[in-house]
């Protein structure tokens, strides 16, 4: 056993040295690319096809509004990373503040999405059932919104725990890191969606 | 766990804020590009520019906010594997549908 | 105890019995495949495109046979040579051999390269229709094929007539779900996709009748969606076209056929079916909605099969097949869009008499 | 011995479960072995269900124009046969093997996330039950039609069996969409497969982390048993392919339930998009089904050849190559769909390349047997059967890559023959090899060898009689998925042969079940090392103790266990070490009486509770237009949410674990108390 233990030390480099949950989260996130990739592909395929019932999503976008809510989500990544940083400095108060700020910014984004969907349906006249491009738009942004919603719930849970226990323990610190990874990921997916789906979208020739 | 060797290299809050400002500026450029293209057609040049800008933002968030730059390479291998695989597979699908075309 | 005895009895019986049975069946398979009359067989190409595919198939097949014999023979040899026997030495512990690994990576790769050449040539040679091909539109319906000849202004169903030695370019689409048009004697298969157009090349060498089948699962009666292709000389085809371009001849007054026409009109059959008696005569109804479109019956009696080429059955007369169909279509073809109209015996007889006039 | 911790959780909904035996122990377990066993039994039940469906199909096809089944029943039977065998048998029984063996083979005490593991299993089980609940809740076969117009069905054709999903396991659109498959059957299919995918996705993350993080000391990646490698590859395939089918199934569910138009051709939807998405998942799925069996065979062949696996690294890399290439070949399922000639040529070529690594594997297996001392035990027979049959499936597979040939063959029985040679002659034979080989690990007893050989030869004969004739049938033009063929088509004889064969297979399965049932109680005791095995899982007593290993193993080479027993003489022949018997006795001793206290993943109620909410949501979505449906969604979401909450409140580590942890990290162990 002693000999084995001595030899063990030489083999230590094999272990990845990464916590199970952190590795698991990254592994999971890597598969999410395929998830959102399928949704974006789906949208790209349909948004440019002529002959659908109007309107196409790109006809009724409100770019200034979406830019604003995108900006909120982008800045929530900053508050998220500041929360993580505050916890690393053992500044529990700041951690709580930044957590709440992140959840708030996430909620702003979600609220924006609810508003946008409502506008599109009532004013723009584009429903899920209008045409395949509209279906694809709602499915894509809807699933992204669902991810944000889960993120907000997780952030609020962390905030709740922190309030109730007076602090976030070291174990919760890892939880915070994991929620952060998830949150940033949702943000980078939106960076792609904002560019590809909103800014680069057009309507097929002959429409509009 | 919190005392991971990589933690030392993490940026400071100030650096995080600077990064956020950079991200904000990039976003403003993106939206501006969109309107420039609306006003005067850029002849298809908007697409590559916007994609490059988005990728730039993407890399910044992943690298610094998600600390991927400072992590064990196993994690970045997984992450890039998923990203590249998705990119290739869906590019082929879009090619098959003629949504994107090679050499045109 | 009993297991031991039973085992001793059964084991050799099963082991050798199964090997013998397999050998016998393989031999039987080889012989029977020639003898048996299979109207959908892929082994009897009757036109240049199917022949081209057949040639590729056999090329690959013989390569596969050689590989099969070598590998399976190798496994059998190993099993016989190295089975554990009394007094056998312990085996040498060999972990691998890089040269061998490289060899059996490169050799299959080379074989595949050989196969790849006819594959790719075949794809490019056989996909695009030729310039002087005769266009035919094929529309898939649940569960029958509709044919339109845009150059001749003809519509038909279930039976595709085509001249020999003339390429036919089928422009295909579907009115409902996916279908897949397949006439093995003439060509491989191709989907019919709703909202899209696919093309398929068909060509026959000799006058004959070929079977076809819808090959993509298309709902309840997928198995009852068959097709027929009749190839004929150019002269016969021209005559056929000329006949098909005629209006139908109105039935004689007071004949059973006229009663049949009346049943046809009164039962609402005209909702889906067209019979074109020409502009001067009533009893025609062209239906706007693609989905309601049943087969055009103007020259119904000129087709030897109907109802998705499943009737008449083997040994059944044309009129008996029609009687079976009219009595209860959903029973013959589950899910059929032609409903059971609870026709009386007399009504059916009249309809048969009338339909028989639609040459 | 097993130190069961005194549990005093501060904040949970339930007290932690305490049962270590009996019903509640199984319900709340987080033990990978128990979960593996449950996976195994459940998937075997589904195997029987899927087998019965297959027999129904075979009876119907035994003669021309047979009326044993109605068209609706036939379509439902083949749909559910495919769905069941793929998602409810081969995948979960592979999960059973991976669950049971993976930690043992890498010298770990459990998987990385034991409770997540339990969650996967319960989601799988509930999803399977959900899928088959269609028999109770679904309306009988509704004929096809568009809004306001539907086809006509003879009233006699409205049967319960015919009310099962009938759009094919491939669910091609628009036939499986809202207009052409009205009713709820295909909703059960879409959601059921969705949930099964969720279970597999969770498993895959779990297995990947386990393999990356929990290997025994000294077990480098290239010292892992091939089965572990194949598990890793399968987990990666699942990880990257499941999200695609998830989206595709969401699209179908939205089309069917909420009126979106993704695949509605009348509104501009594209049915071919479904095929791309389905096969983007579906082709990797094929390798998900076969690679675990390849792993099993790679373990069994060396043991009974008394030789190491020939070209270990080549076999591993070939497996990885198959997986990687497997992502780039999906459109070969669509050569007839009208994709461009360039795409057809490209996918034909990429498909051919897969034959190369597959060939490498087969040759290496032959190389393993070459010069060995082959003992024809039942696992070995199944393993050799696997190799021999897989060659046939592989060769017919290459003919599909030859695009023009494929235009003739696709959608015929030739394809059915091909993939059954791969999935039955391949996967199922591999699975049976594994069942015979590792049965002692689970029970401490051996399966009866005589019955085993009878089992093999019956299944082998039945298998070939059933599926070999299908090659001929397909080339003679028999189209797939057809309930009827006319007498003049000339298909009768070979179909009858196939039907007879299928009943011989069924007999083989019955023999197996009898053997299992009998040997569990009366089989010969196996001892610690019944097969003279090579890998780490056999260094611990049989049946496996709850804590797996008395002392965490340390690995110094590939086939570590073997080299504890044997050394090589100057000729390279194995010579049993003089101390081998002593080593084994020691292993038995430390395995039975661990020298140090061991703590194990604590059982929990939350996995089963969380999983129970999921089918509720499923039923709710299907009936969402009614009040009951809305309530079900609400209840389901509440169950999931409260279970997640309780789960996250359940302490990760018991109070005294902190202490143990710092100690145990010294010997490199990541004890599984770190849970999520």
PDB file of C-alpha atoms in Angstrom, chain C residues 187-272:
ATOM      1  CA  UNK C 187     -35.137   2.865 -62.322  1.00  0.00           C
ATOM      2  CA  UNK C 188     -34.489   3.295 -58.634  1.00  0.00           C
ATOM      3  CA  UNK C 189     -36.872   5.244 -56.491  1.00  0.00           C
ATOM      4  CA  UNK C 190     -37.438   8.891 -55.745  1.00  0.00           C
ATOM      5  CA  UNK C 191     -39.623  10.718 -53.230  1.00  0.00           C
ATOM      6  CA  UNK C 192     -42.704  12.704 -54.043  1.00  0.00           C
ATOM      7  CA  UNK C 193     -42.618  15.626 -51.648  1.00  0.00           C
ATOM      8  CA  UNK C 194     -45.600  17.904 -51.008  1.00  0.00           C
ATOM      9  CA  UNK C 195     -44.808  21.458 -52.006  1.00  0.00           C
ATOM     10  CA  UNK C 196     -41.638  20.477 -53.839  1.00  0.00           C
ATOM     11  CA  UNK C 197     -40.664  18.998 -57.170  1.00  0.00           C
ATOM     12  CA  UNK C 198     -38.390  16.028 -57.646  1.00  0.00           C
ATOM     13  CA  UNK C 199     -37.430  14.406 -60.913  1.00  0.00           C
ATOM     14  CA  UNK C 200     -36.916  10.820 -61.961  1.00  0.00           C
ATOM     15  CA  UNK C 201     -35.705   9.355 -65.254  1.00  0.00           C
ATOM     16  CA  UNK C 202     -37.549   6.382 -66.684  1.00  0.00           C
ATOM     17  CA  UNK C 203     -36.886   4.471 -69.873  1.00  0.00           C
ATOM     18  CA  UNK C 204     -37.926   1.044 -71.158  1.00  0.00           C
ATOM     19  CA  UNK C 205     -36.345  -1.054 -73.895  1.00  0.00           C
ATOM     20  CA  UNK C 206     -39.257  -3.261 -74.881  1.00  0.00           C
ATOM     21  CA  UNK C 207     -43.044  -3.167 -74.879  1.00  0.00           C
ATOM     22  CA  UNK C 208     -44.138  -4.722 -71.611  1.00  0.00           C
ATOM     23  CA  UNK C 209     -46.018  -4.112 -68.390  1.00  0.00           C
ATOM     24  CA  UNK C 210     -44.088  -3.350 -65.239  1.00  0.00           C
ATOM     25  CA  UNK C 211     -45.080  -3.258 -61.613  1.00  0.00           C
ATOM     26  CA  UNK C 212     -44.364  -0.364 -59.340  1.00  0.00           C
ATOM     27  CA  UNK C 213     -44.978   0.422 -55.705  1.00  0.00           C
ATOM     28  CA  UNK C 214     -44.989   3.400 -53.419  1.00  0.00           C
ATOM     29  CA  UNK C 215     -41.900   2.815 -51.324  1.00  0.00           C
ATOM     30  CA  UNK C 216     -42.257   5.473 -48.649  1.00  0.00           C
ATOM     31  CA  UNK C 217     -44.563   4.846 -45.741  1.00  0.00           C
ATOM     32  CA  UNK C 218     -47.548   7.053 -46.488  1.00  0.00           C
ATOM     33  CA  UNK C 219     -50.181   6.150 -43.961  1.00  0.00           C
ATOM     34  CA  UNK C 220     -52.809   3.500 -43.470  1.00  0.00           C
ATOM     35  CA  UNK C 221     -52.886   1.905 -46.902  1.00  0.00           C
ATOM     36  CA  UNK C 222     -49.268   2.380 -47.886  1.00  0.00           C
ATOM     37  CA  UNK C 223     -49.089  -1.325 -48.721  1.00  0.00           C
ATOM     38  CA  UNK C 224     -51.976  -0.915 -51.166  1.00  0.00           C
ATOM     39  CA  UNK C 225     -50.432   1.892 -53.186  1.00  0.00           C
ATOM     40  CA  UNK C 226     -49.078   0.226 -56.255  1.00  0.00           C
ATOM     41  CA  UNK C 227     -48.387   1.364 -59.771  1.00  0.00           C
ATOM     42  CA  UNK C 228     -48.232  -0.032 -63.255  1.00  0.00           C
ATOM     43  CA  UNK C 229     -46.157   1.111 -66.196  1.00  0.00           C
ATOM     44  CA  UNK C 230     -47.049   0.023 -69.707  1.00  0.00           C
ATOM     45  CA  UNK C 231     -44.384   0.571 -72.304  1.00  0.00           C
ATOM     46  CA  UNK C 232     -45.337   0.462 -75.957  1.00  0.00           C
ATOM     47  CA  UNK C 233     -43.914   1.258 -79.361  1.00  0.00           C
ATOM     48  CA  UNK C 234     -43.999   4.867 -80.435  1.00  0.00           C
ATOM     49  CA  UNK C 235     -46.811   4.071 -82.880  1.00  0.00           C
ATOM     50  CA  UNK C 236     -48.928   2.435 -80.212  1.00  0.00           C
ATOM     51  CA  UNK C 237     -48.197   5.258 -77.860  1.00  0.00           C
ATOM     52  CA  UNK C 238     -49.277   7.844 -80.391  1.00  0.00           C
ATOM     53  CA  UNK C 239     -52.494   5.914 -80.918  1.00  0.00           C
ATOM     54  CA  UNK C 240     -53.007   5.697 -77.189  1.00  0.00           C
ATOM     55  CA  UNK C 241     -52.461   9.433 -76.836  1.00  0.00           C
ATOM     56  CA  UNK C 242     -54.923  10.135 -79.584  1.00  0.00           C
ATOM     57  CA  UNK C 243     -57.533   7.948 -77.914  1.00  0.00           C
ATOM     58  CA  UNK C 244     -56.959   9.541 -74.534  1.00  0.00           C
ATOM     59  CA  UNK C 245     -57.370  12.995 -76.026  1.00  0.00           C
ATOM     60  CA  UNK C 246     -60.940  12.173 -77.083  1.00  0.00           C
ATOM     61  CA  UNK C 247     -63.909  13.140 -74.985  1.00  0.00           C
ATOM     62  CA  UNK C 248     -65.825  10.292 -73.450  1.00  0.00           C
ATOM     63  CA  UNK C 249     -68.716   8.940 -75.476  1.00  0.00           C
ATOM     64  CA  UNK C 250     -72.098   9.502 -73.806  1.00  0.00           C
ATOM     65  CA  UNK C 251     -73.940   6.264 -73.024  1.00  0.00           C
ATOM     66  CA  UNK C 252     -76.835   5.172 -75.182  1.00  0.00           C
ATOM     67  CA  UNK C 253     -80.233   6.310 -73.921  1.00  0.00           C
ATOM     68  CA  UNK C 254     -82.128   3.857 -71.725  1.00  0.00           C
ATOM     69  CA  UNK C 255     -79.057   1.616 -71.404  1.00  0.00           C
ATOM     70  CA  UNK C 256     -77.758   0.292 -68.080  1.00  0.00           C
ATOM     71  CA  UNK C 257     -74.787   2.522 -68.711  1.00  0.00           C
ATOM     72  CA  UNK C 258     -76.970   5.604 -68.675  1.00  0.00           C
ATOM     73  CA  UNK C 259     -78.459   4.459 -65.385  1.00  0.00           C
ATOM     74  CA  UNK C 260     -74.898   4.097 -64.146  1.00  0.00           C
ATOM     75  CA  UNK C 261     -74.066   7.681 -65.125  1.00  0.00           C
ATOM     76  CA  UNK C 262     -77.128   8.794 -63.232  1.00  0.00           C
ATOM     77  CA  UNK C 263     -76.010   6.929 -60.101  1.00  0.00           C
ATOM     78  CA  UNK C 264     -72.608   8.535 -60.536  1.00  0.00           C
ATOM     79  CA  UNK C 265     -74.118  11.999 -60.584  1.00  0.00           C
ATOM     80  CA  UNK C 266     -76.691  11.423 -57.869  1.00  0.00           C
ATOM     81  CA  UNK C 267     -74.290   9.856 -55.397  1.00  0.00           C
ATOM     82  CA  UNK C 268     -72.057  12.901 -55.543  1.00  0.00           C
ATOM     83  CA  UNK C 269     -69.144  11.085 -57.194  1.00  0.00           C
ATOM     84  CA  UNK C 270     -68.569  14.207 -59.268  1.00  0.00           C
ATOM     85  CA  UNK C 271     -67.261  15.929 -56.177  1.00  0.00           C
ATOM     86  CA  UNK C 272     -63.973  14.179 -56.746  1.00  0.00           C
TER      87      UNK C 272
END
